[in-house]
Tab-separated table of C-alpha atoms in Angstrom:
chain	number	residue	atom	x	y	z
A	17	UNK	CA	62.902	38.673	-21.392
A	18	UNK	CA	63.735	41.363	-18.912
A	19	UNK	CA	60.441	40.303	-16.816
A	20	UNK	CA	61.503	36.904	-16.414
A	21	UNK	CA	64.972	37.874	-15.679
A	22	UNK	CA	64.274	39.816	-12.684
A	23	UNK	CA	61.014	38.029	-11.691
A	24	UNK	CA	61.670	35.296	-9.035
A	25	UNK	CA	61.192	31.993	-9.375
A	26	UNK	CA	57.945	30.470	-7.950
A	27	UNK	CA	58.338	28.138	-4.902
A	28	UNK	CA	55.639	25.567	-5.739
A	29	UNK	CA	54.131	23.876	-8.865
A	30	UNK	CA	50.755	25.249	-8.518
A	31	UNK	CA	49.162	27.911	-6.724
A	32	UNK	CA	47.709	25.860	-3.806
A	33	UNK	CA	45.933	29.250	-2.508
A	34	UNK	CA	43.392	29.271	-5.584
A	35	UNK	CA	42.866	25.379	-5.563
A	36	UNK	CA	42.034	25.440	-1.606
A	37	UNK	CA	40.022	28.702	-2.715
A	38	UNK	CA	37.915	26.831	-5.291
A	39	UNK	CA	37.888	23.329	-3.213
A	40	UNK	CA	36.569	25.858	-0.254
A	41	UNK	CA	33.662	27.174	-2.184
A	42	UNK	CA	32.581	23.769	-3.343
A	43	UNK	CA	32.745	22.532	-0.001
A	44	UNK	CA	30.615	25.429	1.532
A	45	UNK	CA	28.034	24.774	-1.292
A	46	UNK	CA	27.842	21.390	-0.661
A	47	UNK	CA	26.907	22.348	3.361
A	48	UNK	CA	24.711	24.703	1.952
A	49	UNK	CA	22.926	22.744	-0.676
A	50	UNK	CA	21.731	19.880	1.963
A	51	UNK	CA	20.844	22.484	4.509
A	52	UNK	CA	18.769	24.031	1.785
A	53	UNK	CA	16.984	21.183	0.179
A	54	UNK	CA	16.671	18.250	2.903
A	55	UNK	CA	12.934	19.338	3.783
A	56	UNK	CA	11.735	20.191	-0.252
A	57	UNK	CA	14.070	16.805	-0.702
A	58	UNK	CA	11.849	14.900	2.583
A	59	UNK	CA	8.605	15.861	0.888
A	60	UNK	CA	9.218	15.194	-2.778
A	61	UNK	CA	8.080	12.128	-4.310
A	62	UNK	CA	10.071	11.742	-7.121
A	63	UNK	CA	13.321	11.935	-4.011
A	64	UNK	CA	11.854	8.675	-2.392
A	65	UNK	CA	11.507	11.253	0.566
A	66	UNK	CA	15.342	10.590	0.814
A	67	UNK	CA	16.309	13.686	2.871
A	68	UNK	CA	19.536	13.235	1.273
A	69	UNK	CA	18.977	13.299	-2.242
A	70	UNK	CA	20.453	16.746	-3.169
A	71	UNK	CA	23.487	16.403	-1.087
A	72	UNK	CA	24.571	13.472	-2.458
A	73	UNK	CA	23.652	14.213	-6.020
A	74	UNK	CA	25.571	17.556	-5.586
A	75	UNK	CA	28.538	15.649	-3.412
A	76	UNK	CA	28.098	13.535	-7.247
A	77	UNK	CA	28.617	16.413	-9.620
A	78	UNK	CA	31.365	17.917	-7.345
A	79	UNK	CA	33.359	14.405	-7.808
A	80	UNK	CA	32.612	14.460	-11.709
A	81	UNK	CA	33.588	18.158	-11.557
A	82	UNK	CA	36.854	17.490	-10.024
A	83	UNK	CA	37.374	14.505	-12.072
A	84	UNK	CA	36.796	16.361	-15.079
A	85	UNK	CA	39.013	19.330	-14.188
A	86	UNK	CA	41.605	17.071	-13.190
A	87	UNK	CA	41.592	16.172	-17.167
A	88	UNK	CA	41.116	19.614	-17.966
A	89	UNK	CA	44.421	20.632	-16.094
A	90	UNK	CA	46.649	18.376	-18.515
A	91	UNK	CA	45.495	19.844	-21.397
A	92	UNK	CA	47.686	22.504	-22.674
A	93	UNK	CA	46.550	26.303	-23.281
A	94	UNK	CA	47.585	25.845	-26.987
A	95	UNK	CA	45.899	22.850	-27.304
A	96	UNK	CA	42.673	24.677	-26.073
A	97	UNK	CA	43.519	27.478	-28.701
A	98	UNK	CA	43.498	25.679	-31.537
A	99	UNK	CA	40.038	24.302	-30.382
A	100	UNK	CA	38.258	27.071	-29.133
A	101	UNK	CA	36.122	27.901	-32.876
A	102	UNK	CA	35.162	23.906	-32.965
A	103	UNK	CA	34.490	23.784	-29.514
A	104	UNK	CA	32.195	26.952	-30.146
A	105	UNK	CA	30.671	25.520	-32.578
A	106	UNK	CA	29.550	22.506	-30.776
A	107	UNK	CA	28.542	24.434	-28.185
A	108	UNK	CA	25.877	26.506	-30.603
A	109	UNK	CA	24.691	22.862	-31.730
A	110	UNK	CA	23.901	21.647	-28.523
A	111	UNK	CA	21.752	24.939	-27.757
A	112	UNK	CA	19.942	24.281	-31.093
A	113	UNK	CA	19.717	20.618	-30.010
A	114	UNK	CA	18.035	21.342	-26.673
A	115	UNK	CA	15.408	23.073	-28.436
A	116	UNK	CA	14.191	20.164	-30.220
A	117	UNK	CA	11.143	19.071	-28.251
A	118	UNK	CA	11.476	15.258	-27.428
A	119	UNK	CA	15.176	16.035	-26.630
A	120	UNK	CA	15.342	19.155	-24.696
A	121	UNK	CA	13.444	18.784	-21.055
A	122	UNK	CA	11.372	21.385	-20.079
A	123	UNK	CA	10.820	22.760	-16.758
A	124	UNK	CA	8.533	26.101	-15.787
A	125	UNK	CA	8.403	26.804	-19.375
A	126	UNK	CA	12.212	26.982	-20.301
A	127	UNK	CA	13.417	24.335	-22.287
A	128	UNK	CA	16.910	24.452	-21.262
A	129	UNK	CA	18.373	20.990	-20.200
A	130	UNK	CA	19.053	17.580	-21.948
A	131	UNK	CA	18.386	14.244	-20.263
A	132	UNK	CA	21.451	12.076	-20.208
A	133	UNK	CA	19.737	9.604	-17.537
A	134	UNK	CA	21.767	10.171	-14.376
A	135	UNK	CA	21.209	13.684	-14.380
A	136	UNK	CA	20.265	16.606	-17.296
A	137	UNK	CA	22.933	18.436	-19.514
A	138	UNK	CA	22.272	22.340	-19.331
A	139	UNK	CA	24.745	23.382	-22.618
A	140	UNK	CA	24.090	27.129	-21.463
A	141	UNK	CA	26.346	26.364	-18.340
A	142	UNK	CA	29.252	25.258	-21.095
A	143	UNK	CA	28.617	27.614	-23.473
A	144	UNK	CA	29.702	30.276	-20.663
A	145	UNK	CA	33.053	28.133	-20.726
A	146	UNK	CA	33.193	28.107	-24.666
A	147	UNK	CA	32.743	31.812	-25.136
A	148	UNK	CA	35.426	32.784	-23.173
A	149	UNK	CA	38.006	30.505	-25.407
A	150	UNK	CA	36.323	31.460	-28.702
A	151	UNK	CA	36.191	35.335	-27.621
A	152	UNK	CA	40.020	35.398	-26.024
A	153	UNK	CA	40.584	33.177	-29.685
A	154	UNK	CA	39.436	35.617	-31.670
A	155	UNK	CA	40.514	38.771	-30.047
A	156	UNK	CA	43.981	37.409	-29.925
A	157	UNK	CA	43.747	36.542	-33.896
A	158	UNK	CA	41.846	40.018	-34.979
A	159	UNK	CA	44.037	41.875	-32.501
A	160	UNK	CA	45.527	44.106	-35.502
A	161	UNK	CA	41.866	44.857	-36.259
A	162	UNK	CA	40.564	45.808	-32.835
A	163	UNK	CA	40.280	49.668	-33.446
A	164	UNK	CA	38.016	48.749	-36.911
A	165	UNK	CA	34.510	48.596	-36.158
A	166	UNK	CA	33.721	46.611	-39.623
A	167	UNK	CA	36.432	43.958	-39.060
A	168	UNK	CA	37.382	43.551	-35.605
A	169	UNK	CA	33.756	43.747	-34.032
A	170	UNK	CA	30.907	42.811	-36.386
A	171	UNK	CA	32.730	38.666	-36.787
A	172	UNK	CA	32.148	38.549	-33.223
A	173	UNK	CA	28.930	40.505	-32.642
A	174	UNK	CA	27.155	38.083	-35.152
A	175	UNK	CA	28.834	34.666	-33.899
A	176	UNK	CA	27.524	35.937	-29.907
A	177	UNK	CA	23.936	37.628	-31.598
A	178	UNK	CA	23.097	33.808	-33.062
A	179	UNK	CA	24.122	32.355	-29.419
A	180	UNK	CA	22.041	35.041	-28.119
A	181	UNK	CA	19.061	34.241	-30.446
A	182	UNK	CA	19.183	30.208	-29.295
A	183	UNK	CA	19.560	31.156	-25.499
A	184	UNK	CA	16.558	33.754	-26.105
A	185	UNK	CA	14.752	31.187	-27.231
A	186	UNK	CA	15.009	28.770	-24.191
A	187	UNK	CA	14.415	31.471	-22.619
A	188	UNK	CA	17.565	32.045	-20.295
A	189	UNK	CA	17.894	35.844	-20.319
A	190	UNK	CA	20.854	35.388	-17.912
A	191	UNK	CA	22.907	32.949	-19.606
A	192	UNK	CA	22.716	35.647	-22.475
A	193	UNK	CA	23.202	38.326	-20.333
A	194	UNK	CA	26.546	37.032	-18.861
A	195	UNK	CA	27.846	36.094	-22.284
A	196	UNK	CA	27.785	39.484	-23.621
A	197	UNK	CA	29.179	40.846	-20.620
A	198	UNK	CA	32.194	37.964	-21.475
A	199	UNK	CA	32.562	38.919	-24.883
A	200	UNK	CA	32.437	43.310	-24.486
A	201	UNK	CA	35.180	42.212	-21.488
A	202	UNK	CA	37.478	40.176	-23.224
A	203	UNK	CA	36.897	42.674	-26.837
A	204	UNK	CA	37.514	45.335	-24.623
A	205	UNK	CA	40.673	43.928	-22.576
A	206	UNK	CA	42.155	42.864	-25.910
A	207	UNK	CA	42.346	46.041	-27.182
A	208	UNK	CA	38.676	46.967	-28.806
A	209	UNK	CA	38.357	50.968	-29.514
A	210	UNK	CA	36.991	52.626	-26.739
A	211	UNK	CA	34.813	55.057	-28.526
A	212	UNK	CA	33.329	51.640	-30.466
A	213	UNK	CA	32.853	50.238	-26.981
A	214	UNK	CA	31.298	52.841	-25.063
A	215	UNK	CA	28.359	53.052	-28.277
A	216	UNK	CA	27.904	49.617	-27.843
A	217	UNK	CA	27.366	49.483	-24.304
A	218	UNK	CA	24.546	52.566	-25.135
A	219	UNK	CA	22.989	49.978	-27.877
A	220	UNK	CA	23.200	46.848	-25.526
A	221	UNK	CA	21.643	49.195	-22.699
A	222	UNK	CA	18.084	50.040	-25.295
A	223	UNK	CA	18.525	46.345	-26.754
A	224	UNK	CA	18.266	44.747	-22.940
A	225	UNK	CA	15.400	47.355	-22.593
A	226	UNK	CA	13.675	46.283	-25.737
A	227	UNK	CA	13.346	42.804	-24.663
A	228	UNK	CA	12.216	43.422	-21.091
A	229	UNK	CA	8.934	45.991	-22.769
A	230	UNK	CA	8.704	43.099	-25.596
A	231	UNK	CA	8.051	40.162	-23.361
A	232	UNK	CA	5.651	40.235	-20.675
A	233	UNK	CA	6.893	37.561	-18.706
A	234	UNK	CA	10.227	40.106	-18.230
A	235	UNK	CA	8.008	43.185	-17.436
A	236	UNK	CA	6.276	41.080	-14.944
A	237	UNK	CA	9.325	40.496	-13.052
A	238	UNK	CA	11.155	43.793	-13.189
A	239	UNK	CA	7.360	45.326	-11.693
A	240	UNK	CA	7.947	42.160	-9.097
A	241	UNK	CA	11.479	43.670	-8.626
A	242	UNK	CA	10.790	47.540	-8.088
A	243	UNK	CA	8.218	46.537	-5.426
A	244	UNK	CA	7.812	43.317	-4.092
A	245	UNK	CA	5.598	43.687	-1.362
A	246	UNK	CA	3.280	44.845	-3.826
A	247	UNK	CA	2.053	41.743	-5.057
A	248	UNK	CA	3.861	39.241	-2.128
A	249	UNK	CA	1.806	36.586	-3.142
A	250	UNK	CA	2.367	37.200	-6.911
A	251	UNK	CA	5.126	38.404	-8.858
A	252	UNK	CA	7.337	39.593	-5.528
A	253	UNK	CA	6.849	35.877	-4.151
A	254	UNK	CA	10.581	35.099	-4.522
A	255	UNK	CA	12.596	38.460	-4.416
A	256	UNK	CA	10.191	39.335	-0.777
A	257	UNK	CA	11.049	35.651	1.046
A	258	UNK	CA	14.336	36.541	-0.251
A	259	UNK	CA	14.292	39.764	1.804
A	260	UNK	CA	12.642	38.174	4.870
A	261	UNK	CA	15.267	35.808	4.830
A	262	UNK	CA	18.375	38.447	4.769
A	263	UNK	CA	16.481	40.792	7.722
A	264	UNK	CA	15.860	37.279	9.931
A	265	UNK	CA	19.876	36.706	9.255
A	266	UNK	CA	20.684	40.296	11.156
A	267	UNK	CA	24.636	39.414	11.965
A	268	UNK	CA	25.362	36.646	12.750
A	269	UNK	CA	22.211	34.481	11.814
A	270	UNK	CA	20.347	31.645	13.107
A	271	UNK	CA	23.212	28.750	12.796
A	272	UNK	CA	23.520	26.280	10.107
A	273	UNK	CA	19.671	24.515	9.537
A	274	UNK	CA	18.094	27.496	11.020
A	275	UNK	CA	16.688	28.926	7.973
A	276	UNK	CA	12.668	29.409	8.128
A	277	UNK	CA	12.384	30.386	4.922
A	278	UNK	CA	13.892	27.262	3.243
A	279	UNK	CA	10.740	25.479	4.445
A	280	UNK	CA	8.780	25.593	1.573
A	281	UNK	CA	8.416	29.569	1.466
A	282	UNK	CA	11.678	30.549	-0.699
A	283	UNK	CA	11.593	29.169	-4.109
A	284	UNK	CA	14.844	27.653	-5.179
A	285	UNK	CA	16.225	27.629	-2.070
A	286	UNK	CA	19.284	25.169	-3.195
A	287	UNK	CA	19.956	26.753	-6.529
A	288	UNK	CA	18.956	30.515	-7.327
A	289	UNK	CA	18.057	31.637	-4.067
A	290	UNK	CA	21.137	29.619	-1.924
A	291	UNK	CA	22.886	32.891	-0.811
A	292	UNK	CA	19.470	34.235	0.738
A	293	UNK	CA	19.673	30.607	2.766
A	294	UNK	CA	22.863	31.614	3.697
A	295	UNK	CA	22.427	35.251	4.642
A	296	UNK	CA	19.549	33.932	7.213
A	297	UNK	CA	21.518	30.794	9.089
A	298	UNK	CA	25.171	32.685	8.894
A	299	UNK	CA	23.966	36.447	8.499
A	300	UNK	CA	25.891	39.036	7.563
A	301	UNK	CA	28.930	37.550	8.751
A	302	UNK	CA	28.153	34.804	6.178
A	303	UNK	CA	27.194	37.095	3.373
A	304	UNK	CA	30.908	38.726	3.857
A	305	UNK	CA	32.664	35.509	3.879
A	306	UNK	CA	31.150	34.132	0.405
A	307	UNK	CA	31.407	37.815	-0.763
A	308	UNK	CA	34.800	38.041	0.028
A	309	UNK	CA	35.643	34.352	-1.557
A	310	UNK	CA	34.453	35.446	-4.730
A	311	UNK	CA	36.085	38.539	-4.641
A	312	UNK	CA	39.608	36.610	-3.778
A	313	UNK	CA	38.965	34.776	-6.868
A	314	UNK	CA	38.486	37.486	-9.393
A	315	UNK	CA	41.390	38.825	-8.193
A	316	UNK	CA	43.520	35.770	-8.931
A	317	UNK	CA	42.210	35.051	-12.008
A	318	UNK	CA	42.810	38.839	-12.998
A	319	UNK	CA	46.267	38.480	-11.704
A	320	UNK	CA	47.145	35.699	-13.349
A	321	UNK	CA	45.905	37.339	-16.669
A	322	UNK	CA	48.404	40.440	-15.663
A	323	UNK	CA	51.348	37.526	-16.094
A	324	UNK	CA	50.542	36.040	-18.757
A	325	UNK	CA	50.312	39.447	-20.700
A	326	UNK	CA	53.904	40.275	-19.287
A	327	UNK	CA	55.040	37.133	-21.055
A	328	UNK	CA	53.376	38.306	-23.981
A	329	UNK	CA	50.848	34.865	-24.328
A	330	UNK	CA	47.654	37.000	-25.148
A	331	UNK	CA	45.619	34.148	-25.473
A	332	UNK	CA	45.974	32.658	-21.920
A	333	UNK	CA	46.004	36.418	-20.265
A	334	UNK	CA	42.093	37.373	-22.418
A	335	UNK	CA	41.328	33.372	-20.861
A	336	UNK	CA	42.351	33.959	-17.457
A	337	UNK	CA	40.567	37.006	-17.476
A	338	UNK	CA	37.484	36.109	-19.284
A	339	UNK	CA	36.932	33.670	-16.427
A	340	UNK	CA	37.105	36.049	-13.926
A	341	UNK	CA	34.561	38.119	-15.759
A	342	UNK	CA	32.063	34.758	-16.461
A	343	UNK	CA	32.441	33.807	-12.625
A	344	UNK	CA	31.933	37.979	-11.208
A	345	UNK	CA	29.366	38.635	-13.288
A	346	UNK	CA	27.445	36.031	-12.901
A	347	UNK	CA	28.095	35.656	-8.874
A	348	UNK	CA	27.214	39.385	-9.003
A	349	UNK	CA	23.830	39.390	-10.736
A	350	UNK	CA	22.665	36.292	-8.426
A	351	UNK	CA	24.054	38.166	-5.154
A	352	UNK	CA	22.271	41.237	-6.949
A	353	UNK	CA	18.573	39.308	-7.563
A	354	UNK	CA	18.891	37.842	-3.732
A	355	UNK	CA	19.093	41.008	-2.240
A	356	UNK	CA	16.908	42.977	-4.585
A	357	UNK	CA	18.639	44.913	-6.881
A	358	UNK	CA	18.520	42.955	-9.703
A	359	UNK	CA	15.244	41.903	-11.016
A	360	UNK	CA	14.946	37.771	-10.852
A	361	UNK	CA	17.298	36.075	-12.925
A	362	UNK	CA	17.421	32.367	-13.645
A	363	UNK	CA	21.084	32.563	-12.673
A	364	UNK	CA	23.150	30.183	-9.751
A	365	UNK	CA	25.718	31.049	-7.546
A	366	UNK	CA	28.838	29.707	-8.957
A	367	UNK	CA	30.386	26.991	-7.419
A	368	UNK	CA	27.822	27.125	-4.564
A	369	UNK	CA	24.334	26.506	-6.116
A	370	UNK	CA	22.737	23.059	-6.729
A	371	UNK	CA	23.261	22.012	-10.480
A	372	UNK	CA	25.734	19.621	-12.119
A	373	UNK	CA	26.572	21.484	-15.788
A	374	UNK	CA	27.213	25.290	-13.524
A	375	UNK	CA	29.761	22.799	-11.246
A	376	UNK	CA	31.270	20.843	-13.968
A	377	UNK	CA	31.946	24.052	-15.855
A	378	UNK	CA	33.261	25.751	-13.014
A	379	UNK	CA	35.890	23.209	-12.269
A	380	UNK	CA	37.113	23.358	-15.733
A	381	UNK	CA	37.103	26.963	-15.897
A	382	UNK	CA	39.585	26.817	-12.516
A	383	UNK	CA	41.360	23.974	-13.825
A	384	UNK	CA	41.956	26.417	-16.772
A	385	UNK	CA	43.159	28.593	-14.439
A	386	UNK	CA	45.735	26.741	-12.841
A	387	UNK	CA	46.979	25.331	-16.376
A	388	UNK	CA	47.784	28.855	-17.113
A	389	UNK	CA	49.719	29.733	-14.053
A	390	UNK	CA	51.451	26.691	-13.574
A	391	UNK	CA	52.639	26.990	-17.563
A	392	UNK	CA	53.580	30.345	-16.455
A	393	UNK	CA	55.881	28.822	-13.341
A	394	UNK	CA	57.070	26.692	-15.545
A	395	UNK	CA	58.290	29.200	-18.013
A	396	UNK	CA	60.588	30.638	-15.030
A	397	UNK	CA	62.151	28.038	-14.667
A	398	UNK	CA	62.911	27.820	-18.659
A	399	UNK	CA	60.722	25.675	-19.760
A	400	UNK	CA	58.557	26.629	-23.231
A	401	UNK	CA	55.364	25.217	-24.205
């Protein structure tokens, strides 16, 4: 009561600098996307040799996105509360269901995506959405139990371990990767022991190492990753383009369509490797900018957390803040894998990369975002919810 008696009272409805924010990212992936693809789009069959088929299926899912977040927006936090451990739930049956062969598509080995005609369902993207409700859920509800090992941590390590185990068996390493980095950050932030944490971080560490010297498709790309000019050809195909692309970038790159690399030398030049794209037709003037975007946004999604704990609503502050661990984390490791110092990761650039699931999921997660903070402004002005 004393915060909100002294805090002033917000001058807008919504915080317009975070929508033009996420709205600017969007737009600079779309740009992106068609600069990426239109050649690997002019030579594919299954395209029509439509030079234009990724940009407008990506202008598409950035339509459904906002459509979708637009929905999203007038659904209240408490609403999403209550159904964060249902919502969990059928976001661990549509990872089992992908795995079902005749349902689940599958593409260099990973079965990962579900056909819905106009374009394929990826429930890992979702699930990134889901875990951050179901972990800020539970923290908030277990938040007398957060210094007990027994109580407070082993619920959740066993509901993320059987996510883990369906995402493992996709495989999409990365998807898992960036959920337990959402779950330890929101456990953590809502209060988890830090002795309990800072074992578990030692046990993730061998656990992540155990499944890179277990699988040999994993060893093969961290060797690709410690030296890729080793094996160019081979298992440092991607990670040394990538590299060829960034030094061709210098400063100020080559100007939007300029990219060499993009023709037919990079693979996954509109979705995993789009910042490497980026880094050669804007260079590092371009690197900075999307750097510095992403960093803006962690910030206000961290800030608006720091709020909505002042106000004491636990729930939306763990939410707020679980995003902005999803979106860094993940925008870190693929920012990490393009410039080579993170092995290869099947992992997109939020907001920017070509995919409909990562972009729907994204809008929600900043629709999310601004339901918080505008509940928050609203709250100033007296209003409960």
């Amino acid at each position: 009561m004393l915060y909100t008696a002294r805090a002033p009272k917000p001058s807008a409805e919504l915080d317009f600098s975070l929508l033009w924010l996420a709205l600017g990212l969007l737009a600079i992936g779309l740009v992106m996307v068609y600069s990426a693809s239109i050649a690997t789009a002019e030579a594919a069959r299954y395209t029509g040799h439509n030079g234009e088929y990724y940009l407008l299926r990506q202008g598409m899912f950035i339509l459904l996105g906002v459509g979708v977040a637009v929905a999203a927006f007038q659904v209240p936090t408490r609403v999403w509360q209550q159904a964060a451990p249902y919502l969990f739930l059928a976001g661990l049956l549509l990872l089992a269901v992908v795995l079902i062969p005749g349902i689940g598509r599958e593409v260099n080995g990973s079965r990962r995506w579900i056909p819905l005609g106009f374009a394929n369902l990826q429930p890992s993207e979702i699930m990134k959405f889901l875990a951050v409700l179901y972990a800020a859920d539970y923290t908030t509800r277990k938040a007398a139990f957060m210094h007990d090992f027994k109580k407070g941590f082993l619920p959740m390590a066993a509901v993320m371990m059987l996510a883990g185990a369906l995402l493992l068996k996709e495989p999409d390493f990365g998807a898992f990767v960036v959920i337990v980095a959402i779950a330890m950050g929101i456990l953590f932030l809502g209060g988890l022991d830090w002795k309990v944490f800072a074992g578990l971080i030692v046990v993730l560490v061998i656990g992540f190492a155990l499944l890179i010297f277990t699988s040999e498709y994993r060893m093969q790309r961290i060797l690709g990753f410690m030296d890729p000019f080793a094996d160019p050809y081979g298992k440092g195909y991607q990670l040394s383009h990538a590299l060829i692309a960034f030094g061709r970038g210098e400063w100020l790159g080559l100007g939007l369509g300029g990219s060499v690399e993009k023709l037919f030398y990079l693979p996954e030049a509109h979705t995993d490797f789009l910042l490497a794209v980026i880094a050669e037709e804007f260079g590092f003037v371009g690197v900075a900018v999307v750097i510095g975007l992403f960093a803006w946004l962690l910030v206000k999604a961290f800030v608006i957390g720091h709020r909505a704990a002042q106000l004491e609503r636990n729930f939306c502050a763990l939410v707020a803040q679980g995003i902005g661990i999803w979106l860094g984390v993940q925008a870190l490791i693929n920012m990490g894998v393009n410039v080579g110092l993170l092995p290869t990761k099947g992992l997109t650039l939020p907001f920017l990369s070509f995919g409909g699931s990562g972009v729907v999921a994204n809008c929600i997660a900043v629709a999310v975002l601004l339901r918080i903070d505008w509940e928050h402004r609203q709250m100033m002005r007296g209003k409960t919810f």
